[in-house]
Short mmCIF file of C-alpha atoms in Angstrom, two decimals:
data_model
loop_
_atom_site.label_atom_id
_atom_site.label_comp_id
_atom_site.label_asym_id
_atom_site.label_seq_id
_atom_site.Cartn_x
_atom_site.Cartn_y
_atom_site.Cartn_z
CA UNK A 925 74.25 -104.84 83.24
CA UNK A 926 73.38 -100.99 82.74
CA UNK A 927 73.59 -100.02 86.52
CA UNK A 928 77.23 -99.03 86.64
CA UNK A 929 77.24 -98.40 90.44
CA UNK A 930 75.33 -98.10 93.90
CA UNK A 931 76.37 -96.07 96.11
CA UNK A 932 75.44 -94.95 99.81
CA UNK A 933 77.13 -91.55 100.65
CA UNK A 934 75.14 -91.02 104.00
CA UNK A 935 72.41 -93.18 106.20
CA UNK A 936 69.05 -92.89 104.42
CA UNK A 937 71.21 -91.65 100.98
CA UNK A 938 70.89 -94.02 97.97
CA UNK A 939 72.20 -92.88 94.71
CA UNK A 940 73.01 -94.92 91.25
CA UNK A 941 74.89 -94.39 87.86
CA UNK A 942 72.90 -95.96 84.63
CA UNK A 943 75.71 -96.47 81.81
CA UNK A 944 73.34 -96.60 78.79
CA UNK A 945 74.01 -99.23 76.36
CA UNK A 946 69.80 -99.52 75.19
CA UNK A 947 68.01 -97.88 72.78
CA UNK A 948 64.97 -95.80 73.50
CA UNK A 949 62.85 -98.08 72.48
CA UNK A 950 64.27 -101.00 75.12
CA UNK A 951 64.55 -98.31 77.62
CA UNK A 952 60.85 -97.69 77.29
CA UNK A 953 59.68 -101.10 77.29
CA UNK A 954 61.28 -101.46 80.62
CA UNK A 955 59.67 -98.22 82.40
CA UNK A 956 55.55 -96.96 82.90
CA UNK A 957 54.99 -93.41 81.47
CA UNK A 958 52.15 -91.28 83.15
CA UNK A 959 50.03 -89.69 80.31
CA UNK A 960 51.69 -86.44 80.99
CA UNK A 961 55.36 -87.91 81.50
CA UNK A 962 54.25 -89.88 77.48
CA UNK A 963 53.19 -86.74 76.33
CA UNK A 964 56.66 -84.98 77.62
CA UNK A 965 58.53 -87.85 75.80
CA UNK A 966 57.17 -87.47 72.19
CA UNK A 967 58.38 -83.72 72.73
CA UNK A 968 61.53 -84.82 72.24
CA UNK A 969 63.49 -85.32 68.69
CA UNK A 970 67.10 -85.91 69.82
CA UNK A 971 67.95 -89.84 70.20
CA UNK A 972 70.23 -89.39 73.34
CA UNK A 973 68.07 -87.05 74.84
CA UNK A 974 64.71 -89.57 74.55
CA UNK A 975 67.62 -92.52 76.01
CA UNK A 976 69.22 -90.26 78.92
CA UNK A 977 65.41 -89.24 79.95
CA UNK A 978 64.26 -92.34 80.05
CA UNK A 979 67.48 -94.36 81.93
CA UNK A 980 67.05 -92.42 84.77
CA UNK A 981 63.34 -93.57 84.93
CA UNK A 982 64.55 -97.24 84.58
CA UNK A 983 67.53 -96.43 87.15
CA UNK A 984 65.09 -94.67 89.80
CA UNK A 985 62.68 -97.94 89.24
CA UNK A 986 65.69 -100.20 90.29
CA UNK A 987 66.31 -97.64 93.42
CA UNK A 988 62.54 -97.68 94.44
CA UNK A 989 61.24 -100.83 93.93
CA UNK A 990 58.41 -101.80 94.35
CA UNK A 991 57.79 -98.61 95.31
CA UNK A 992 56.13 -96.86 92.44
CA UNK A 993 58.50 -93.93 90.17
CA UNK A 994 56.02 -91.51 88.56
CA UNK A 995 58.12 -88.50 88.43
CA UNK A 996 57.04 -84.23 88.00
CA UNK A 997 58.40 -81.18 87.88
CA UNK A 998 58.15 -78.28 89.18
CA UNK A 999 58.00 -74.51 88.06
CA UNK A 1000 61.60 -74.17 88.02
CA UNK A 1001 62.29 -77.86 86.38
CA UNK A 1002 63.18 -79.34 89.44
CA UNK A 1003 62.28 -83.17 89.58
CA UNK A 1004 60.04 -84.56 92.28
CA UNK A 1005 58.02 -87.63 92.97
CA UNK A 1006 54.24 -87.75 92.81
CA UNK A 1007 54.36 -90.06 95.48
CA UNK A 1008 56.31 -87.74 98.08
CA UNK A 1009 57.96 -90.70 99.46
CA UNK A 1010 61.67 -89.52 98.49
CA UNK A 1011 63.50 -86.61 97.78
CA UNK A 1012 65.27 -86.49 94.32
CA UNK A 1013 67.60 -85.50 92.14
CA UNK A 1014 68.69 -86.48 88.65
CA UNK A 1015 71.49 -86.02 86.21
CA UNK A 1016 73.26 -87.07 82.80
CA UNK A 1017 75.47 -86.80 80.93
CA UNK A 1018 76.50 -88.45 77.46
CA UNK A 1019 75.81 -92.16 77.95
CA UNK A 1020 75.52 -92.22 81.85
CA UNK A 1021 72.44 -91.27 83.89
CA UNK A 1022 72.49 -90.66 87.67
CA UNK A 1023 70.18 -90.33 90.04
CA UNK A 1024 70.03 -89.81 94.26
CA UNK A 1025 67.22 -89.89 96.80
CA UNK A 1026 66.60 -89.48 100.03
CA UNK A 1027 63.58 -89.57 102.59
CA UNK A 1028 64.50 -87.28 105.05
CA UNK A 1029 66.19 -84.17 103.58
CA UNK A 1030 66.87 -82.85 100.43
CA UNK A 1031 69.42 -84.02 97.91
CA UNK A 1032 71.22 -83.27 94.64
CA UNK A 1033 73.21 -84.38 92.51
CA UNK A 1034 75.45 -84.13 89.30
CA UNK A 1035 77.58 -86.24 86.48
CA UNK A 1036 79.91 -84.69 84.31
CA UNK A 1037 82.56 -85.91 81.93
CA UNK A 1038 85.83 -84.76 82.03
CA UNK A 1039 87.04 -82.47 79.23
CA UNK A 1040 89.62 -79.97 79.17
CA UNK A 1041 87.24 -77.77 78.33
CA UNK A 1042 86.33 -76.73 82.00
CA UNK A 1043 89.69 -74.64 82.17
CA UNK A 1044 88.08 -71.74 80.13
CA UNK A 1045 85.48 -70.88 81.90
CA UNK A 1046 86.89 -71.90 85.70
CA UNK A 1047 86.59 -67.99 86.75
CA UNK A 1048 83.09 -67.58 86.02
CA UNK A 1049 82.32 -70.35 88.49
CA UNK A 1050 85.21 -70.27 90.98
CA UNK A 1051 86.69 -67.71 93.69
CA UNK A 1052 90.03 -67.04 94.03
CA UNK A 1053 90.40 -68.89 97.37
CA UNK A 1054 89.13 -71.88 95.64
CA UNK A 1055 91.19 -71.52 92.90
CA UNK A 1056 94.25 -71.44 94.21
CA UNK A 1057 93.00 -74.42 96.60
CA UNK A 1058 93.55 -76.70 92.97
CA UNK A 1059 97.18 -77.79 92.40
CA UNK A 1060 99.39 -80.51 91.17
CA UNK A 1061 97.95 -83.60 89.30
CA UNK A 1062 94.67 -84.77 88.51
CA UNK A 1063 93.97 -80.62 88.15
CA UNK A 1064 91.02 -81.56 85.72
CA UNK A 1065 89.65 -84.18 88.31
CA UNK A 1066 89.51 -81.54 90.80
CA UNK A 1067 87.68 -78.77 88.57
CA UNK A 1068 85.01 -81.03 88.37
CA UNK A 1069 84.71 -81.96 91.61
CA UNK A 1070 83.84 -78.55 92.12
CA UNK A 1071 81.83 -77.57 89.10
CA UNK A 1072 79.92 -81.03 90.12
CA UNK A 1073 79.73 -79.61 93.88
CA UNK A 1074 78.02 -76.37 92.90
CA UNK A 1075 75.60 -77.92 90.23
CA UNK A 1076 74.71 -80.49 92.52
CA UNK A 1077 73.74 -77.87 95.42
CA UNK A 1078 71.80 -75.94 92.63
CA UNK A 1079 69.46 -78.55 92.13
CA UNK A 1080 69.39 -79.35 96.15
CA UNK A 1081 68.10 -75.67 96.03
CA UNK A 1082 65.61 -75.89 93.19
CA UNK A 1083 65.56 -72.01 92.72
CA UNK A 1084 67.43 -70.10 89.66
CA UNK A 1085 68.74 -66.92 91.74
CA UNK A 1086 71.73 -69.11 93.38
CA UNK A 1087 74.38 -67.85 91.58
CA UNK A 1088 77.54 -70.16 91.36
CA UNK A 1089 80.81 -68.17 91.80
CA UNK A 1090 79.16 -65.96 94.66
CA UNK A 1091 76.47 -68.18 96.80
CA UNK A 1092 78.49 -71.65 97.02
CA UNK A 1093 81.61 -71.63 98.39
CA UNK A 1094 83.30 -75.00 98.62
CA UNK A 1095 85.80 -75.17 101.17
CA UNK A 1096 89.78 -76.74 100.62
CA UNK A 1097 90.09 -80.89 100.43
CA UNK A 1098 93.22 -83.03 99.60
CA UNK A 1099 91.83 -84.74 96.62
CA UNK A 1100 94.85 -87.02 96.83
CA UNK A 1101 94.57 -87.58 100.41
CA UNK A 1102 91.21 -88.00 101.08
CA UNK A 1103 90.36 -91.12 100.65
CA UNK A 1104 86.63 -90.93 101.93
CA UNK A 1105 86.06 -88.20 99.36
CA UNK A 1106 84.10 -85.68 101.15
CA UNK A 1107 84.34 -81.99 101.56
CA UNK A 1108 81.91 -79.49 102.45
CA UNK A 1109 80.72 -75.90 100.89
CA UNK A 1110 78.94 -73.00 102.10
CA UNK A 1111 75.62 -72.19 99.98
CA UNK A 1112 74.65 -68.36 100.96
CA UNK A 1113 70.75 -67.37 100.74
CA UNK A 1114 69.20 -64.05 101.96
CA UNK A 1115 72.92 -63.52 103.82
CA UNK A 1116 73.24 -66.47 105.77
CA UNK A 1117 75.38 -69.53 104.78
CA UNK A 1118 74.89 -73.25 105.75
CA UNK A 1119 77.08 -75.69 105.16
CA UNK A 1120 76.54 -79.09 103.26
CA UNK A 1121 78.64 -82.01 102.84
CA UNK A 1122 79.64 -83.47 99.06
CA UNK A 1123 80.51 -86.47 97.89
CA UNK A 1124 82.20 -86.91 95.15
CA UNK A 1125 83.96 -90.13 92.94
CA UNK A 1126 84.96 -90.69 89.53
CA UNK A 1127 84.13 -93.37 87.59
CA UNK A 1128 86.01 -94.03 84.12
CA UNK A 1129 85.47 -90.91 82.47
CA UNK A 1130 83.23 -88.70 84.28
CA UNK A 1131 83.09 -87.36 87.63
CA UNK A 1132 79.70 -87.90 89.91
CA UNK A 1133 79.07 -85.00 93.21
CA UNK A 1134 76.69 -85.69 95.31
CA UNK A 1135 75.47 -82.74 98.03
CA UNK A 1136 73.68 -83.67 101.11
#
C-alpha cells in the first residue's frame, strides 16, 4: 500500500505521505494528466523526478476523491487547484511524496530526510535564539523540524522575498516533551509578524512539517 500515512493536524486539515514503490509508468496509469500538466511531464528526463511528480498526483486523488485533482501553478511555482475547492501544498523527497490541503485557509507543507548534512549550513537558516533552543539528543531530529517549519511556511506564502533566517522565527518546543508535536513561528512581512502553528512528525527516515 503506497499511502504511508493520513494525518489530520487541525479541523478542515488533511494531509498524506506517498512512499513510492511504482514506476512512472504505473504511477501514470493510475492518475489523468491535463494536456498542459502531459506536456509538463515529457519535460522531464530524470526517473525519480517523473515518479515523485506524479505520486503526489495519485496521493492528492486518494485525498480528493471523487473530487476531481487537476493541478497549476502559479508565477512563482506555487501549486494550486483548477478547481479552487482546496488549498494546497506539496512536497518530496527521495522516495516519499507529501501533500496537505485545506478549504478554508492556506497551507504548506514539507518532507525532508534526515542527513547530517543539515549541520553545515544551520546558520544560514537559523537565529541564534533558535539555535541555542536545540540541545541534547535527537539534535538532527530537531534541525529538521525547523528547516521543515520554515520551508513549509515558504510555500504557505507562495512569494520568493521571505527570507528564512530573518522573516520566520520559530519559537522554543520540548521536542522530547511534547507529545502533540506542535509549536508555533512568527513569519514577518512588510514589518508585522503573525504567528502560525506547525506540525511536525517523523516517520522512518524523514521528517514531515506541516504549517497552518
Amino acid at each position: 500500500m503506497p499511502i504511508l500515512a493520513e494525518i489530520n493536524p487541525s479541523t478542515g486539515i488533511r494531509a498524506g505521505v506517498w512512499k513510492i514503490t511504482e514506476t512512472a509508468a504505473e504511477l501514470l496509469a493510475d492518475v489523468q494528466l491535463s494536456s498542459t500538466e502531459a506536456s509538463l511531464y515529457t519535460s522531464f528526463h530524470h526517473e525519480l523526478r517523473k515518479r515523485q511528480w506524479l505520486a503526489y498526483r495519485a496521493l492528492l486523488k486518494h485525498l480528493l476523491a471523487p473530487l476531481p485533482v487537476t493541478i497549476c501553478y502559479d508565477r512563482n511555482g506555487k501549486p494550486f487547484l483548477e478547481s479552487g475547492s482546496h488549498h494546497v501544498s506539496v512536497s518530496h523527497a527521495g522516495q516519499y511524496a507529501a501533500a496537505v490541503l485545506c478549504e478554508n485557509r492556506k497551507v504548506g507543507i514539507d518532507i525532508e530526510i534526515l542527513k547530517d548534512r543539515v549541520e553545515r549550513v544551520k546558520e544560514r537558516f537559523l537565529q541564534e535564539k533558535e539555535l541555542e533552543s536545540i540541545a541534547g539528543e535527537s539534535r538532527l531530529e530537531q534541525l529538521y523540524v525547523f528547516w521543515g517549519g520554515k520551508e513549509a511556511l515558504y510555500k504557505l506564502h507562495g512569494e520568493p522575498m521571505v527570507d528564512f533566517r530573518n522573516d520566520i522565527y520559530i519559537h522554543p518546543f520540548d521536542y522530547f516533551c511534547n507529545t502533540n508535536h506542535y509549536c508555533k513561528a512568527d513569519l514577518r512581512l512588510d514589518g508585522r509578524d503573525s504567528e502560525y502553528s506547525l506540525f511536525y512528525q517523523k516517520f522512518e527516515d524523514f521528517m514531515l512539517v506541516i504549517a497552518f
